[in-house]
XYZ file of C-alpha atoms in Angstrom:
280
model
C -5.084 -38.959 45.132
C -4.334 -35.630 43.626
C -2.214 -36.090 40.424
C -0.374 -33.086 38.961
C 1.843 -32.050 36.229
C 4.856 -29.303 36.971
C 7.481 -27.829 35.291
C 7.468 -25.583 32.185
C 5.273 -25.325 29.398
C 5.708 -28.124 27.256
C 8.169 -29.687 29.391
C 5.323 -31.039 32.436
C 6.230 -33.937 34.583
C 4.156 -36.061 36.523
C 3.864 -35.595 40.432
C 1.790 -36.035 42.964
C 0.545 -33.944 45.855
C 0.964 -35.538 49.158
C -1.176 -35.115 52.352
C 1.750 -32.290 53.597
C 0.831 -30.174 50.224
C 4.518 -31.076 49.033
C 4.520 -32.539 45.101
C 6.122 -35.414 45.358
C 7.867 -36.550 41.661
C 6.528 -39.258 39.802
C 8.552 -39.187 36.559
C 9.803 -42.913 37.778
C 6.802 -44.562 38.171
C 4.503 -42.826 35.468
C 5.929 -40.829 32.061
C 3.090 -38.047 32.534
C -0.597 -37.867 33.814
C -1.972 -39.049 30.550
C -3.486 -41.419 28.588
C -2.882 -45.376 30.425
C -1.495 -43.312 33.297
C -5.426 -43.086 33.953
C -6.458 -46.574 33.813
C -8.290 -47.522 36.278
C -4.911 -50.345 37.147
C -2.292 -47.523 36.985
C -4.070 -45.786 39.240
C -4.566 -48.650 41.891
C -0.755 -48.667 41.585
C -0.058 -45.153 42.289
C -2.599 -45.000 45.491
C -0.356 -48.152 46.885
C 2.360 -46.073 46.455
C 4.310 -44.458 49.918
C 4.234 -40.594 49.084
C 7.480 -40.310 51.167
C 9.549 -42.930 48.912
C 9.120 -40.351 46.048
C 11.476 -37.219 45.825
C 10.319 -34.232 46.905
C 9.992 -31.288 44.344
C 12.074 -28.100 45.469
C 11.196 -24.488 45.648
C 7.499 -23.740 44.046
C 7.269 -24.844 40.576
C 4.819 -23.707 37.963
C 1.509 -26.283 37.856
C 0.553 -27.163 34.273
C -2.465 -28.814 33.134
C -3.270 -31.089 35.464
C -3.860 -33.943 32.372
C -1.360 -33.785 29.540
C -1.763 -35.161 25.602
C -5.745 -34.274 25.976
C -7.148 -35.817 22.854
C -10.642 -33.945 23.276
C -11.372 -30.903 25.348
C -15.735 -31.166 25.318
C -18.069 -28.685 26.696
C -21.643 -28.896 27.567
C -23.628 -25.407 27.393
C -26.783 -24.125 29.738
C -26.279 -26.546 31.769
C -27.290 -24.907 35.166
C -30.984 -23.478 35.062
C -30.575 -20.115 36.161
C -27.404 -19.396 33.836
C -29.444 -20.534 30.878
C -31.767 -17.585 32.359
C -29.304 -15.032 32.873
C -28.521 -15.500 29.130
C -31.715 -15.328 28.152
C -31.917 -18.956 26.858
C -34.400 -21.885 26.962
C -33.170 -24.690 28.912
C -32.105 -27.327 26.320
C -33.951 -30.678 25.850
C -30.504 -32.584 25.573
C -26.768 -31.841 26.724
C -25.581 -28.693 24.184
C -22.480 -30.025 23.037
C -19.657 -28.415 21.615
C -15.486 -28.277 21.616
C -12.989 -26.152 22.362
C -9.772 -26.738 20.886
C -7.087 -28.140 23.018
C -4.748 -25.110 22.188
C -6.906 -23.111 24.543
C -5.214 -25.222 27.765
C -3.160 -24.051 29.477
C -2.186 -24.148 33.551
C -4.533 -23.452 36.023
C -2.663 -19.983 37.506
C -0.990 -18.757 33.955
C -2.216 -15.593 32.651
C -4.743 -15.831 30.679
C -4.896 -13.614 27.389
C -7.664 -11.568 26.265
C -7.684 -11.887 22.272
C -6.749 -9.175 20.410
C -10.427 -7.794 19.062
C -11.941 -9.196 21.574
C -14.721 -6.636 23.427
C -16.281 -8.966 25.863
C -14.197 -11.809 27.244
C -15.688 -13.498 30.453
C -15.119 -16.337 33.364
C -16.756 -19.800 33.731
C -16.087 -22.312 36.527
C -17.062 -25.392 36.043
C -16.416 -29.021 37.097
C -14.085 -30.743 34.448
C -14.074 -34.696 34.331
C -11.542 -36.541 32.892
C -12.099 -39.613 31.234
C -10.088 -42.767 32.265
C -10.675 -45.496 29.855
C -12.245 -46.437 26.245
C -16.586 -45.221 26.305
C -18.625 -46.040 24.286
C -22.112 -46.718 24.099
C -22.055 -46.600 27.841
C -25.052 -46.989 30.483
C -25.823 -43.574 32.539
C -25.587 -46.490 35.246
C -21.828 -46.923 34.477
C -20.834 -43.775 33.340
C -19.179 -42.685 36.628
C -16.535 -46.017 36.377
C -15.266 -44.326 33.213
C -13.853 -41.648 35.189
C -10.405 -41.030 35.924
C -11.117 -38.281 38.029
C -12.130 -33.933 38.333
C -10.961 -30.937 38.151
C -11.646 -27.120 38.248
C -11.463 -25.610 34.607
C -12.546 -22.186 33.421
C -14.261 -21.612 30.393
C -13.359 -18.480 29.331
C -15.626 -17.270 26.295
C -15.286 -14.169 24.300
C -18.801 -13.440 23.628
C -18.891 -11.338 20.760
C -17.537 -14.023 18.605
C -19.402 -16.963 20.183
C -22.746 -15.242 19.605
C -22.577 -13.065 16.850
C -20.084 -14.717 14.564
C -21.744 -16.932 12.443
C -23.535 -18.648 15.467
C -20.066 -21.193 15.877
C -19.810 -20.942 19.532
C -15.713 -22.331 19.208
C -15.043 -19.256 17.753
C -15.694 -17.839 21.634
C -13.670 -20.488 23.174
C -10.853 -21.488 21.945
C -8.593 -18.574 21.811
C -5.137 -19.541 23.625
C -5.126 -19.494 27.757
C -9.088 -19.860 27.357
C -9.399 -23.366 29.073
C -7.051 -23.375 32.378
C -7.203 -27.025 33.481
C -6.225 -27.822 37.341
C -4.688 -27.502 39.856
C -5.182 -31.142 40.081
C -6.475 -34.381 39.170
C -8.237 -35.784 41.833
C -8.950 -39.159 41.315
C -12.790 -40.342 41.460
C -12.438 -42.304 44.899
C -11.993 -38.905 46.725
C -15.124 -37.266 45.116
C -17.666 -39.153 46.680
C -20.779 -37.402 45.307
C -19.570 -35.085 42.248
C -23.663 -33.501 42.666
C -22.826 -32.074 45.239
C -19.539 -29.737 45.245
C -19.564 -26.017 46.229
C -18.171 -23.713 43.342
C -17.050 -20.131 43.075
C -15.122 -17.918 40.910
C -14.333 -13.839 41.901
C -12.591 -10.777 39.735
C -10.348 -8.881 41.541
C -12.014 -10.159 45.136
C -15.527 -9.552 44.030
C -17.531 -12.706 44.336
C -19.614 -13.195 40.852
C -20.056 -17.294 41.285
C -21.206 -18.745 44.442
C -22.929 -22.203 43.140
C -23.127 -25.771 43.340
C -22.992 -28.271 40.893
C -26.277 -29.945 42.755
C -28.059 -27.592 40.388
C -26.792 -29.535 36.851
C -29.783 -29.780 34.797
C -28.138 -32.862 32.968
C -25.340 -34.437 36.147
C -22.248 -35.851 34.883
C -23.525 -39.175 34.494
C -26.054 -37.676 32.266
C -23.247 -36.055 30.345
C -21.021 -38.938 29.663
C -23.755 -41.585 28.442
C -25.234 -38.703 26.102
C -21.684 -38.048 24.890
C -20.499 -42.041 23.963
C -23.757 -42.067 21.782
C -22.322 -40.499 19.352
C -18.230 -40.775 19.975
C -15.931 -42.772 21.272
C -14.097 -41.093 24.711
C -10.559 -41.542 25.225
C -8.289 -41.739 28.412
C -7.520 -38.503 28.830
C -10.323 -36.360 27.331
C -11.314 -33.245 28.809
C -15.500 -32.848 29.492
C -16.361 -29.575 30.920
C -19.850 -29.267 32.197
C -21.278 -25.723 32.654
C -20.941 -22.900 34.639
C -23.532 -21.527 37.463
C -24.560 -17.794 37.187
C -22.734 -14.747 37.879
C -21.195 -14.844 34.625
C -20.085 -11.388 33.019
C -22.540 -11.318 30.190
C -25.238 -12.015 33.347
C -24.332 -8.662 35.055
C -26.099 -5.244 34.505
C -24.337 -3.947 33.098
C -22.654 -6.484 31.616
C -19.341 -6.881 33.353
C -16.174 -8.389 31.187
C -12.376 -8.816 31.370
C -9.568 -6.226 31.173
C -6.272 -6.342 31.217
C -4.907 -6.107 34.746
C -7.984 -7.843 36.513
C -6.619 -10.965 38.241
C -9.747 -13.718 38.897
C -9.546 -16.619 41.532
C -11.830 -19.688 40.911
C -12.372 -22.855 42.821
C -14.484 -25.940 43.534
C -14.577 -27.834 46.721
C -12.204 -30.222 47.015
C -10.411 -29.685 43.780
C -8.445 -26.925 44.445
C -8.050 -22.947 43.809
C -6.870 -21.093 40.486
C -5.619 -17.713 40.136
C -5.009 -16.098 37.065
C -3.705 -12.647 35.598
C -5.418 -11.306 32.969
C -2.808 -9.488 30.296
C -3.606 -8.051 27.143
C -2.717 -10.503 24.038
């Protein structure tokens, strides 16, 4: 299935994209794509559903978040080999771990806001996973049954103030508009090898990401048995796993985002953002 939230910000409901590509409305089955909306028994419901039983959603609505009430929004850093070497960095021993703040989502084709100082904002696609039930302590054998199911996010990152700011990276990433999430949730039984999944992202039609996430130096598995060492994750929290090169500060020159750019990002099988870039 591919789950979706529509509607205003702050005002999201739950839908459902059917095989057509029309949302179908969900607000009578489900009260939003969050928290036991992505047990593993709600969604056996919602895949016996009939799409066509469920009203159709008029005109074009604006796609939100594609997972609402996110409790944790986790990111794993140099986690493809040869972006840890276009940024000059050793490849780590165990998954880098660290947060950015939930304020930072927002839907997958809003505009996105550089922040006000900022010299050197820049793009990140990367396969999000969002967990479905209660981990903890989990096998890497396992891990994958803990998933509700993946998304495209980008992981914007002002670099200035993630490296050279005190050395706190969520100083970088967590500026508002800096973690688009969507366009949907697709659920784990259509992603049947999350390894292997073509990615891309481009600035005003320019190709700068062409990967895959086959080349994960720690795979998603990996990722969510490391995590529930050392925390407890929740139905509904956000774990974004690294970005493949072609990243601004990997250009020469280095390349970064201005107001009026416009970027387009996508992974196979999870759908296509596009976002305006505005000044904040």
């Amino acid at each position: 299935m591919k789950l979706l939230r529509y509607g205003a910000p702050g005002a999201e409901k739950p839908g459902l994209l059917d095989q057509d590509g029309v949302i179908r409305d969900l607000s009578a089955v489900i009260s939003d794509v969050a928290g036991a909306a992505l047990s593993d028994e709600t969604l056996s419901k919602l895949r016996a559903l009939d799409p066509a039983s469920l009203p159709a959603v008029a005109d074009a609505p604006r796609i939100g978040p594609c997972v609402g009430q996110v409790g944790k929004f986790i990111c794993i850093g140099l986690n493809y080999a040869d972006h840890a070497a276009e940024s000059g960095m050793a490849l780590p021993e165990e998954p880098v771990v660290f947060f950015k703040a939930t304020s930072a989502i927002c839907g997958p084709n809003d505009d996105v806001e550089i922040p006000r100082t900022s010299v050197k904002t820049d793009w990140e696609v990367e396969l999000g996973v969002v967990i479905g039930k209660h981990t903890k302590y989990v096998s890497k054998e396992e891990a994958l049954d803990h998933v509700a199911g993946y998304c495209v996010v980008n992981d914007l990152s002002e670099r200035d103030f993630q490296l050279h700011r005190a050395g706190q990276w969520v100083k970088g990433k967590s500026a508002d508009t800096f973690g688009p999430i969507g366009p949907w949730l697709v659920t784990r039984d259509e992603v049947a090898d999350p390894q292997n999944l073509a990615m891309y992202l481009e600035v005003n039609g320019h190709r700068y990401q062409n990967g895959t996430t086959k080349t994960m130096h720690f795979d998603v598995a990996t990722v969510i048995s490391h995590l529930s060492q050392f925390m407890s994750l929740q139905p509904g929290d956000v774990i974004t796993t690294g970005t493949p090169p072609g990243v601004g500060m990997g250009q020469n020159p280095e390349t970064y985002l201005k107001a009026g750019d416009k970027m387009e990002l996508g992974i196979e099988g999870l759908g296509v953002q596009t976002q305006n870039v505005i000044a904040g």
